Amino acid sequence: MSEQQVRDFHEQHDLAPGDEEEVRVGPRLIGYVIGLGLSILLTATSFFVAGTDLVWQPSIPVALSVLAIAQMGVHIVFFLHITTGPDNTNNVLALAFGVLIVFLVVAGSVWIMHHMNQNMAPMEQIMQMH
Amino acid sequence: MTDATLSYAAHGDPHHLRGLQEGPLGHEGPAPKRIVTAYGFWIFLLSDIVMFSCFFAAYAVLLRQTAGGPSGSELFDLRSVAAETAFLLLSSFTCGLAMIAADVRDARRYQIGMAVTCVLGLGFLTLEAREFADLVARGAGPTRSAFLSAFFTLVGCHGLHVSIGILWLLTMMAQVYAKGFRADVCRRLLCFALFWHALDIIWVGIFSVVYLLGSAT
């Protein structure tokens, strides 16, 4: 497809996930370079935070989680091109549902298992009761 | 009478294809195949990510269940992990460049971009295989503790996805070489790019949660 054909195609329809609204090569290249630059920056910060004594130690898990979520956002916008544009609604809604399930599974498991570890007797004691 | 006519028309033309061909109402027909295919694949990718989230949850719960064996901070070599991250991140970038080349029908640059992506992916797999072999040789295989079982399942599953992705990548290079940028080949390319970028997103979770958090505790 020529650029004009691509543009006509996009004006009529929603965007497929992975397709960009931008069809010119120059701006698309810049988009990928920006995405790569931000990712490198966030990755380097993660590795620095994990290995340093300069940061208050209990804050490290939170800092790493925030950096990871930020980097996933960068990948989704600059590499997967899932944006908040009007032609992207279906893709964003599917993503939102996925994120909801991921959050429920991970946070729910960690929460429940943490409480079980706190409230149940250690396994050695349970074995002795029998 | 009108209802009967309409139901007959709907029966004869269940997908309203006539409406699509008539022009002014065209955009109200079924979505183009490129969108349907990519959207379906996007749903599959999200379900894949949900599957990975279960492995992440298992790892987070079992992180301290080392059964007297080695913990993450004693096992992980963060320099190797940084190199793996660099390989996968750069391969995501070159994959994007190859997709731009494919969209402007530049076969030579497309093949170069895909080849570089393949080499970077293989570099990632080599480092990961070396790490796994090293862990097993030190007696820290998947059978040593619940923590290591969760670790090998999560990271190994990602490695398996990368291996499948490389096979798919080589297939796409061959298909473009043999068939050119046909519409169906281009749809597969779009799906492949989504798959490869999604693998990189999962790796972001793995190096943050498994390696950096795992070696911090």
Short mmCIF file of C-alpha atoms in Angstrom, two decimals, chain B residues 105-209:
data_model
loop_
_atom_site.label_atom_id
_atom_site.label_comp_id
_atom_site.label_asym_id
_atom_site.label_seq_id
_atom_site.Cartn_x
_atom_site.Cartn_y
_atom_site.Cartn_z
CA ARG B 105 7.71 -2.40 0.76
CA ASP B 106 11.50 -2.21 1.11
CA ALA B 107 12.36 -5.93 1.04
CA ARG B 108 16.13 -5.51 1.51
CA ARG B 109 15.90 -3.34 4.66
CA TYR B 110 13.11 -5.58 5.97
CA GLN B 111 15.27 -8.70 5.66
CA ILE B 112 18.26 -6.92 7.29
CA GLY B 113 16.09 -5.71 10.19
CA MET B 114 14.59 -9.17 10.74
CA ALA B 115 18.04 -10.82 10.54
CA VAL B 116 19.42 -8.44 13.20
CA THR B 117 16.34 -9.12 15.35
CA CYS B 118 16.97 -12.86 14.97
CA VAL B 119 20.66 -12.56 15.96
CA LEU B 120 19.77 -10.47 19.04
CA GLY B 121 17.06 -12.97 20.02
CA LEU B 122 19.52 -15.86 19.66
CA GLY B 123 22.03 -13.93 21.80
CA PHE B 124 19.35 -13.61 24.49
CA LEU B 125 18.57 -17.35 24.34
CA THR B 126 22.28 -18.27 24.51
CA LEU B 127 22.79 -16.20 27.67
CA GLU B 128 19.66 -17.67 29.26
CA ALA B 129 20.66 -21.26 28.39
CA ARG B 130 24.12 -20.63 29.88
CA GLU B 131 22.54 -19.25 33.06
CA PHE B 132 20.21 -22.26 33.41
CA ALA B 133 23.06 -24.74 32.79
CA ASP B 134 25.20 -22.91 35.37
CA LEU B 135 22.41 -23.05 37.99
CA VAL B 136 21.80 -26.77 37.44
CA ALA B 137 25.54 -27.47 37.62
CA ARG B 138 25.69 -25.70 41.00
CA GLY B 139 22.94 -27.96 42.36
CA ALA B 140 20.25 -25.25 42.07
CA GLY B 141 18.03 -26.97 39.52
CA PRO B 142 14.22 -26.73 39.43
CA THR B 143 13.90 -29.66 41.85
CA ARG B 144 15.94 -28.03 44.65
CA SER B 145 13.22 -25.84 46.23
CA ALA B 146 9.78 -24.34 45.62
CA PHE B 147 11.49 -21.01 44.94
CA LEU B 148 13.64 -22.51 42.18
CA SER B 149 10.67 -24.43 40.69
CA ALA B 150 8.77 -21.14 40.37
CA PHE B 151 11.85 -19.41 38.96
CA PHE B 152 12.51 -22.02 36.25
CA THR B 153 8.80 -22.20 35.30
CA LEU B 154 8.43 -18.44 34.87
CA VAL B 155 11.74 -17.66 33.16
CA GLY B 156 11.72 -20.92 31.18
CA CYS B 157 8.22 -20.22 29.88
CA HIS B 158 9.38 -16.82 28.64
CA GLY B 159 12.43 -18.43 27.03
CA LEU B 160 10.14 -20.94 25.30
CA HIS B 161 8.07 -18.04 23.92
CA VAL B 162 11.24 -16.37 22.59
CA SER B 163 12.29 -19.66 20.91
CA ILE B 164 8.89 -19.97 19.23
CA GLY B 165 9.12 -16.28 18.25
CA ILE B 166 12.46 -16.90 16.51
CA LEU B 167 11.00 -19.83 14.54
CA TRP B 168 8.10 -17.55 13.54
CA LEU B 169 10.57 -14.78 12.61
CA LEU B 170 12.52 -17.09 10.28
CA THR B 171 9.22 -18.26 8.73
CA MET B 172 8.22 -14.65 8.06
CA MET B 173 11.61 -13.90 6.44
CA ALA B 174 11.12 -16.91 4.16
CA GLN B 175 7.49 -16.01 3.35
CA VAL B 176 8.35 -12.45 2.36
CA TYR B 177 11.27 -13.77 0.30
CA ALA B 178 9.09 -16.32 -1.48
CA LYS B 179 5.72 -14.54 -1.74
CA GLY B 180 6.52 -10.84 -1.36
CA PHE B 181 4.43 -8.39 0.67
CA ARG B 182 1.04 -10.01 0.00
CA ALA B 183 -1.89 -8.91 2.17
CA ASP B 184 -2.02 -12.19 4.12
CA VAL B 185 1.76 -12.14 4.68
CA CYS B 186 1.48 -8.56 5.95
CA ARG B 187 -1.23 -9.57 8.44
CA ARG B 188 1.06 -12.30 9.80
CA LEU B 189 3.86 -9.73 10.05
CA LEU B 190 1.63 -7.42 12.09
CA CYS B 191 0.82 -10.30 14.47
CA PHE B 192 4.49 -11.28 14.71
CA ALA B 193 5.46 -7.70 15.64
CA LEU B 194 2.78 -7.65 18.36
CA PHE B 195 4.05 -11.00 19.70
CA TRP B 196 7.71 -9.90 19.77
CA HIS B 197 6.95 -6.57 21.51
CA ALA B 198 4.71 -8.35 24.05
CA LEU B 199 7.62 -10.71 24.90
CA ASP B 200 9.73 -7.66 25.68
CA ILE B 201 7.00 -6.29 27.99
CA ILE B 202 6.93 -9.61 29.89
CA TRP B 203 10.73 -9.52 30.14
CA VAL B 204 10.47 -6.06 31.78
CA GLY B 205 8.35 -7.72 34.48
CA ILE B 206 10.81 -10.62 34.79
CA PHE B 207 13.99 -8.59 35.21
CA SER B 208 12.28 -6.22 37.66
CA VAL B 209 10.40 -8.74 39.81
#
